[in-house]
PDB file of C-alpha atoms in Angstrom:
ATOM      1  CA  MET A 101      -2.892 -15.707 -22.391  1.00  0.00           C
ATOM      2  CA  ASN A 102      -6.009 -14.761 -24.575  1.00  0.00           C
ATOM      3  CA  ALA A 103      -6.280 -10.386 -24.991  1.00  0.00           C
ATOM      4  CA  SER A 104     -10.144 -10.672 -25.314  1.00  0.00           C
ATOM      5  CA  THR A 105     -10.014 -11.519 -21.140  1.00  0.00           C
ATOM      6  CA  ARG A 106      -6.631  -9.860 -19.863  1.00  0.00           C
ATOM      7  CA  VAL A 107      -6.990  -7.586 -17.593  1.00  0.00           C
ATOM      8  CA  VAL A 108      -3.532  -6.869 -17.630  1.00  0.00           C
ATOM      9  CA  THR A 109      -1.387  -5.649 -20.076  1.00  0.00           C
ATOM     10  CA  ALA A 110       2.335  -5.114 -20.893  1.00  0.00           C
ATOM     11  CA  ALA A 111       1.558  -1.866 -21.746  1.00  0.00           C
ATOM     12  CA  GLU A 112       0.060  -0.456 -17.944  1.00  0.00           C
ATOM     13  CA  MET A 113       2.802  -3.073 -16.760  1.00  0.00           C
ATOM     14  CA  ARG A 114       5.335  -0.213 -18.047  1.00  0.00           C
ATOM     15  CA  SER A 115       2.722   2.657 -16.833  1.00  0.00           C
ATOM     16  CA  ARG A 116       2.666   0.800 -13.333  1.00  0.00           C
ATOM     17  CA  ALA A 117       6.995   0.855 -13.436  1.00  0.00           C
ATOM     18  CA  ALA A 118       7.271   3.861 -14.632  1.00  0.00           C
ATOM     19  CA  LEU A 119       5.209   5.937 -11.879  1.00  0.00           C
ATOM     20  CA  ILE A 120       6.602   3.596  -8.253  1.00  0.00           C
ATOM     21  CA  ALA A 121      10.213   4.299 -10.477  1.00  0.00           C
ATOM     22  CA  GLY A 122       9.809   8.006 -11.187  1.00  0.00           C
ATOM     23  CA  VAL A 123       8.195   8.220  -7.527  1.00  0.00           C
ATOM     24  CA  LEU A 124      10.636   7.096  -5.947  1.00  0.00           C
ATOM     25  CA  ARG A 125      13.802   8.817  -8.247  1.00  0.00           C
ATOM     26  CA  GLN A 126      10.958  12.289  -6.360  1.00  0.00           C
ATOM     27  CA  CYS A 127      11.836  11.299  -3.189  1.00  0.00           C
ATOM     28  CA  GLN A 128      15.265  10.531  -4.001  1.00  0.00           C
ATOM     29  CA  ILE A 129      15.239   6.793  -2.572  1.00  0.00           C
ATOM     30  CA  PRO A 130      18.116   5.067  -4.982  1.00  0.00           C
ATOM     31  CA  ILE A 131      17.229   1.329  -5.756  1.00  0.00           C
ATOM     32  CA  ARG A 132      20.046  -0.985  -6.538  1.00  0.00           C
ATOM     33  CA  SER A 133      17.710  -4.026  -6.277  1.00  0.00           C
ATOM     34  CA  ILE A 134      14.166  -5.571  -6.911  1.00  0.00           C
ATOM     35  CA  LEU A 135      11.684  -8.050  -6.165  1.00  0.00           C
ATOM     36  CA  ASP A 136       9.044  -8.387  -8.157  1.00  0.00           C
ATOM     37  CA  ALA A 137       7.026 -11.022  -5.350  1.00  0.00           C
ATOM     38  CA  GLY A 138       4.171 -12.736  -7.316  1.00  0.00           C
ATOM     39  CA  CYS A 139       5.673 -11.631 -10.434  1.00  0.00           C
ATOM     40  CA  GLY A 140       4.079 -14.647 -13.394  1.00  0.00           C
ATOM     41  CA  MET A 141       5.080 -13.482 -16.899  1.00  0.00           C
ATOM     42  CA  GLY A 142       7.072 -10.315 -14.825  1.00  0.00           C
ATOM     43  CA  LEU A 143       5.434  -8.126 -17.143  1.00  0.00           C
ATOM     44  CA  MET A 144       7.506  -5.251 -15.149  1.00  0.00           C
ATOM     45  CA  ARG A 145      10.860  -6.496 -15.270  1.00  0.00           C
ATOM     46  CA  LYS A 146      11.646  -5.410 -18.979  1.00  0.00           C
ATOM     47  CA  PRO A 147       9.928  -1.948 -17.783  1.00  0.00           C
ATOM     48  CA  PHE A 148      12.400  -1.852 -14.622  1.00  0.00           C
ATOM     49  CA  GLU A 149      15.203  -2.763 -16.361  1.00  0.00           C
ATOM     50  CA  GLU A 150      14.983   0.114 -18.589  1.00  0.00           C
ATOM     51  CA  LEU A 151      14.118   2.855 -15.858  1.00  0.00           C
ATOM     52  CA  LEU A 152      16.855   1.883 -13.413  1.00  0.00           C
ATOM     53  CA  PRO A 153      18.905   0.250 -15.253  1.00  0.00           C
ATOM     54  CA  ARG A 154      21.353   0.328 -11.910  1.00  0.00           C
ATOM     55  CA  ALA A 155      18.781  -2.278 -10.248  1.00  0.00           C
ATOM     56  CA  ARG A 156      19.254  -5.425 -10.135  1.00  0.00           C
ATOM     57  CA  TYR A 157      15.420  -7.272 -10.746  1.00  0.00           C
ATOM     58  CA  GLU A 158      14.582 -10.848  -9.110  1.00  0.00           C
ATOM     59  CA  GLY A 159      10.965 -12.386  -9.486  1.00  0.00           C
ATOM     60  CA  LEU A 160       9.258 -14.762  -6.346  1.00  0.00           C
ATOM     61  CA  GLU A 161       6.535 -17.397  -8.492  1.00  0.00           C
ATOM     62  CA  ALA A 162       4.540 -19.461  -6.298  1.00  0.00           C
ATOM     63  CA  SER A 163       3.735 -21.069  -9.855  1.00  0.00           C
ATOM     64  CA  GLN A 164       6.640 -23.885 -10.508  1.00  0.00           C
ATOM     65  CA  TYR A 165       5.840 -24.164 -14.650  1.00  0.00           C
ATOM     66  CA  LEU A 166       6.502 -19.717 -14.680  1.00  0.00           C
ATOM     67  CA  CYS A 167       9.773 -20.229 -12.495  1.00  0.00           C
ATOM     68  CA  GLY A 168      10.766 -23.418 -15.030  1.00  0.00           C
ATOM     69  CA  ARG A 169      10.062 -21.210 -17.739  1.00  0.00           C
ATOM     70  CA  PHE A 170      11.337 -17.493 -16.826  1.00  0.00           C
ATOM     71  CA  GLY A 171      13.740 -18.254 -14.264  1.00  0.00           C
ATOM     72  CA  TRP A 172      12.109 -16.830 -11.171  1.00  0.00           C
ATOM     73  CA  VAL A 173      12.474 -18.220  -7.428  1.00  0.00           C
ATOM     74  CA  GLN A 174       9.699 -19.947  -5.985  1.00  0.00           C
ATOM     75  CA  GLY A 175       8.932 -19.535  -2.806  1.00  0.00           C
ATOM     76  CA  SER A 176       5.876 -17.849  -0.258  1.00  0.00           C
ATOM     77  CA  LEU A 177       5.717 -14.871   0.007  1.00  0.00           C
ATOM     78  CA  THR A 178       4.422 -15.243   3.911  1.00  0.00           C
ATOM     79  CA  ASP A 179       7.639 -16.808   4.540  1.00  0.00           C
ATOM     80  CA  PHE A 180      10.402 -15.879   1.537  1.00  0.00           C
ATOM     81  CA  ALA A 181      13.292 -15.268   3.637  1.00  0.00           C
ATOM     82  CA  PRO A 182      17.143 -14.536   1.430  1.00  0.00           C
ATOM     83  CA  ARG A 183      20.005 -13.487   2.627  1.00  0.00           C
ATOM     84  CA  LYS A 184      19.793  -9.480   1.848  1.00  0.00           C
ATOM     85  CA  PRO A 185      16.484  -6.956   1.712  1.00  0.00           C
ATOM     86  CA  PHE A 186      15.388  -5.143  -1.454  1.00  0.00           C
ATOM     87  CA  ASP A 187      15.756  -1.586  -1.720  1.00  0.00           C
ATOM     88  CA  LEU A 188      11.947  -2.249  -3.913  1.00  0.00           C
ATOM     89  CA  VAL A 189       9.882  -4.688  -3.525  1.00  0.00           C
ATOM     90  CA  VAL A 190       6.486  -5.018  -5.823  1.00  0.00           C
ATOM     91  CA  CYS A 191       3.740  -6.164  -4.706  1.00  0.00           C
ATOM     92  CA  TYR A 192       1.251  -6.705  -7.401  1.00  0.00           C
ATOM     93  CA  ASP A 193      -2.289  -8.262  -6.709  1.00  0.00           C
ATOM     94  CA  VAL A 194      -1.374 -11.102  -4.352  1.00  0.00           C
ATOM     95  CA  LEU A 195      -2.405 -10.595  -1.189  1.00  0.00           C
ATOM     96  CA  GLN A 196      -6.194 -11.047  -2.422  1.00  0.00           C
ATOM     97  CA  TYR A 197      -5.246 -14.559  -3.207  1.00  0.00           C
ATOM     98  CA  LEU A 198      -4.287 -15.296   0.620  1.00  0.00           C
ATOM     99  CA  SER A 199      -6.407 -15.735   3.542  1.00  0.00           C
ATOM    100  CA  ASP A 200      -6.561 -13.599   6.893  1.00  0.00           C
ATOM    101  CA  LEU A 201      -4.292 -15.346   8.586  1.00  0.00           C
ATOM    102  CA  GLU A 202      -1.406 -15.648   5.824  1.00  0.00           C
ATOM    103  CA  ALA A 203      -2.351 -12.735   4.646  1.00  0.00           C
ATOM    104  CA  ALA A 204      -1.121 -11.016   7.475  1.00  0.00           C
ATOM    105  CA  ARG A 205       1.797 -12.755   7.779  1.00  0.00           C
ATOM    106  CA  ALA A 206       2.647 -12.273   4.098  1.00  0.00           C
ATOM    107  CA  ILE A 207       2.910  -8.015   4.970  1.00  0.00           C
ATOM    108  CA  VAL A 208       5.110  -8.807   7.919  1.00  0.00           C
ATOM    109  CA  ASN A 209       7.886 -10.329   6.231  1.00  0.00           C
ATOM    110  CA  LEU A 210       7.218  -7.602   3.209  1.00  0.00           C
ATOM    111  CA  GLY A 211       8.279  -5.691   6.253  1.00  0.00           C
ATOM    112  CA  LYS A 212      11.728  -8.212   6.616  1.00  0.00           C
ATOM    113  CA  LEU A 213      11.613  -8.279   2.978  1.00  0.00           C
ATOM    114  CA  SER A 214      12.132  -4.141   1.697  1.00  0.00           C
ATOM    115  CA  ARG A 215      14.879  -2.150   3.354  1.00  0.00           C
ATOM    116  CA  ALA A 216      14.109   0.723   1.419  1.00  0.00           C
ATOM    117  CA  ALA A 217      10.590   1.208  -0.113  1.00  0.00           C
ATOM    118  CA  LEU A 218       7.272  -0.962  -1.284  1.00  0.00           C
ATOM    119  CA  TYR A 219       4.548  -0.967  -3.820  1.00  0.00           C
ATOM    120  CA  VAL A 220       1.133  -2.812  -2.857  1.00  0.00           C
ATOM    121  CA  SER A 221      -1.656  -3.522  -5.275  1.00  0.00           C
ATOM    122  CA  ALA A 222      -4.322  -5.730  -4.000  1.00  0.00           C
ATOM    123  CA  LEU A 223      -8.185  -6.264  -4.633  1.00  0.00           C
ATOM    124  CA  THR A 224     -10.405  -4.746  -1.600  1.00  0.00           C
ATOM    125  CA  THR A 225     -14.205  -5.255  -1.284  1.00  0.00           C
ATOM    126  CA  GLU A 226     -13.976  -0.950  -1.789  1.00  0.00           C
ATOM    127  CA  ASP A 227     -12.661  -1.718  -5.357  1.00  0.00           C
ATOM    128  CA  TRP A 228     -15.057  -4.978  -5.922  1.00  0.00           C
ATOM    129  CA  ARG A 229     -18.049  -2.479  -5.107  1.00  0.00           C
ATOM    130  CA  GLU A 230     -17.184   0.769  -6.996  1.00  0.00           C
ATOM    131  CA  ASN A 231     -14.010   0.241  -9.431  1.00  0.00           C
ATOM    132  CA  CYS A 232     -13.397  -2.963 -10.811  1.00  0.00           C
ATOM    133  CA  ASP A 233     -15.104  -4.552 -14.139  1.00  0.00           C
ATOM    134  CA  ARG A 234     -16.304  -7.968 -12.356  1.00  0.00           C
ATOM    135  CA  SER A 235     -16.953  -9.445 -15.957  1.00  0.00           C
ATOM    136  CA  ARG A 236     -12.986  -9.550 -15.866  1.00  0.00           C
ATOM    137  CA  THR A 237     -11.246  -9.820 -12.649  1.00  0.00           C
ATOM    138  CA  ASP A 238     -11.643 -13.095 -10.326  1.00  0.00           C
ATOM    139  CA  GLY A 239     -13.623 -12.701  -7.940  1.00  0.00           C
ATOM    140  CA  ALA A 240     -12.517 -15.761  -5.928  1.00  0.00           C
ATOM    141  CA  VAL A 241     -10.193 -13.706  -3.047  1.00  0.00           C
ATOM    142  CA  HIS A 242     -10.410 -12.981   0.087  1.00  0.00           C
ATOM    143  CA  LEU A 243     -11.767  -9.610  -0.199  1.00  0.00           C
ATOM    144  CA  ARG A 244     -11.239  -7.048   2.641  1.00  0.00           C
ATOM    145  CA  SER A 245     -11.437  -3.087   2.862  1.00  0.00           C
ATOM    146  CA  GLY A 246      -8.576  -0.978   2.702  1.00  0.00           C
ATOM    147  CA  ALA A 247      -8.794  -0.142   6.209  1.00  0.00           C
ATOM    148  CA  TRP A 248      -7.310  -3.522   6.932  1.00  0.00           C
ATOM    149  CA  TYR A 249      -4.394  -3.549   5.233  1.00  0.00           C
ATOM    150  CA  ARG A 250      -3.586   0.195   5.479  1.00  0.00           C
ATOM    151  CA  ARG A 251      -3.274  -0.949   9.167  1.00  0.00           C
ATOM    152  CA  ARG A 252      -0.797  -3.962   8.923  1.00  0.00           C
ATOM    153  CA  LEU A 253       1.085  -1.586   6.574  1.00  0.00           C
ATOM    154  CA  ASN A 254       0.979   0.596   9.514  1.00  0.00           C
ATOM    155  CA  LYS A 255       3.159  -0.795  11.592  1.00  0.00           C
ATOM    156  CA  SER A 256       6.614  -0.700   9.637  1.00  0.00           C
ATOM    157  CA  PHE A 257       6.054   1.868   6.930  1.00  0.00           C
ATOM    158  CA  ARG A 258       4.084   5.025   6.010  1.00  0.00           C
ATOM    159  CA  TYR A 259       2.037   5.627   2.904  1.00  0.00           C
ATOM    160  CA  VAL A 260       4.394   8.296   0.309  1.00  0.00           C
ATOM    161  CA  GLY A 261       0.949   7.897  -2.608  1.00  0.00           C
ATOM    162  CA  PHE A 262       0.074   5.752  -5.627  1.00  0.00           C
ATOM    163  CA  GLY A 263       0.777   2.508  -4.240  1.00  0.00           C
ATOM    164  CA  ILE A 264       3.539   3.228  -2.973  1.00  0.00           C
ATOM    165  CA  TRP A 265       5.276   2.718   0.626  1.00  0.00           C
ATOM    166  CA  VAL A 266       8.059   3.561   2.397  1.00  0.00           C
ATOM    167  CA  ARG A 267       9.530   2.085   5.298  1.00  0.00           C
ATOM    168  CA  LYS A 268       9.362   4.281   8.636  1.00  0.00           C
ATOM    169  CA  ASN A 269      13.679   5.014   9.222  1.00  0.00           C
ATOM    170  CA  VAL A 270      14.420   5.482   5.496  1.00  0.00           C
ATOM    171  CA  THR A 271      14.178   9.458   4.506  1.00  0.00           C
ATOM    172  CA  ALA A 272      11.604  10.818   1.548  1.00  0.00           C
ATOM    173  CA  ILE A 273      12.442  13.823   0.762  1.00  0.00           C
ATOM    174  CA  LEU A 274       8.944  15.183  -0.056  1.00  0.00           C
ATOM    175  CA  TRP A 275       7.722  19.073  -0.357  1.00  0.00           C
ATOM    176  CA  GLU A 276       4.503  19.875   2.017  1.00  0.00           C
ATOM    177  CA  MET A 277       1.464  19.829  -0.961  1.00  0.00           C
ATOM    178  CA  GLU A 278       3.057  16.314  -2.739  1.00  0.00           C
ATOM    179  CA  ARG A 279       2.482  14.802   0.524  1.00  0.00           C
ATOM    180  CA  PRO A 280      -0.730  11.915   1.106  1.00  0.00           C
ATOM    181  CA  LEU A 281      -3.397  13.726   2.133  1.00  0.00           C
ATOM    182  CA  ARG A 282      -3.067  14.263   5.713  1.00  0.00           C
ATOM    183  CA  GLU A 283      -6.127  14.075   8.974  1.00  0.00           C
ATOM    184  CA  GLU A 284      -6.061  18.180  10.305  1.00  0.00           C
ATOM    185  CA  ALA A 285      -7.432  20.934  10.159  1.00  0.00           C
ATOM    186  CA  PRO A 286      -6.336  24.113   8.150  1.00  0.00           C
ATOM    187  CA  ARG A 287      -3.699  26.082   9.417  1.00  0.00           C
ATOM    188  CA  ASP A 288      -6.089  29.427   8.229  1.00  0.00           C
ATOM    189  CA  CYS A 289      -9.266  28.308   9.600  1.00  0.00           C
ATOM    190  CA  PRO A 290     -10.549  28.780  13.266  1.00  0.00           C
ATOM    191  CA  VAL A 291     -10.462  25.806  15.203  1.00  0.00           C
ATOM    192  CA  SER A 292     -13.429  25.485  17.141  1.00  0.00           C
ATOM    193  CA  THR A 293     -12.614  23.677  20.470  1.00  0.00           C
ATOM    194  CA  PRO A 294     -16.075  22.225  22.372  1.00  0.00           C
ATOM    195  CA  ARG A 295     -16.924  24.832  25.246  1.00  0.00           C
ATOM    196  CA  GLU A 296     -16.342  23.350  29.551  1.00  0.00           C
ATOM    197  CA  PRO A 297     -19.844  22.635  29.875  1.00  0.00           C
ATOM    198  CA  ARG A 298     -21.505  23.963  32.757  1.00  0.00           C
ATOM    199  CA  ALA A 299     -22.710  23.291  36.252  1.00  0.00           C
ATOM    200  CA  ARG A 300     -26.050  23.462  36.632  1.00  0.00           C
ATOM    201  CA  VAL A 301     -27.415  26.052  38.740  1.00  0.00           C
ATOM    202  CA  PRO A 302     -30.834  25.672  40.580  1.00  0.00           C
ATOM    203  CA  PRO A 303     -33.062  28.308  39.812  1.00  0.00           C
ATOM    204  CA  PRO A 304     -34.052  30.730  42.791  1.00  0.00           C
ATOM    205  CA  ARG A 305     -36.691  30.750  44.830  1.00  0.00           C
ATOM    206  CA  SER A 306     -39.477  31.952  45.153  1.00  0.00           C
ATOM    207  CA  ARG A 307     -40.203  34.290  48.256  1.00  0.00           C
ATOM    208  CA  HIS A 308     -42.871  31.638  49.604  1.00  0.00           C
ATOM    209  CA  GLU A 309     -40.436  28.639  49.475  1.00  0.00           C
ATOM    210  CA  ARG A 310     -37.389  31.670  51.456  1.00  0.00           C
ATOM    211  CA  ASP A 311     -39.544  32.136  53.612  1.00  0.00           C
TER     212      ASP A 311
END
């Protein structure tokens, strides 16, 4: 791998693994099994082994070469069906390489693969426009809005933050100020409500009209 063109470094993936492990630990969600979907070279394997030593790590990869070299399971995120779901599924920069139909199927399958938590990162139209370095980012992808992904993920998961989602049937212990921003009015501010529309009353008739 050419270091001059490499976008993701081992240090960055270590930091990402630490973030995921830290948030789930704070939410009091135990992790005993991890599926790294589209794991590539498996840069998060060692960090997870150090941060979550009791968790079993498994890599899922479409590349036959990488599976042979690193011992990953070869398969597709759209239809991978293990015997048991995993406590944590990591899906880092995979979904943008799938068509709309394939990505939608993959997100449905993520709901089956994850027993408790999910980490998702995908290049969106907003990222392409505002965040990424286009000279070093693969543009041969299917760009979709963040809202497109969130609508589908919300069917099985609820968002915790920093790309981390928790299944709706799993209790995540979060204090109020740790929760993601919700669309609601501040409790200490008055909420204005529209007044009832007034009936239109005709103006009083003139004396000549009354006569």
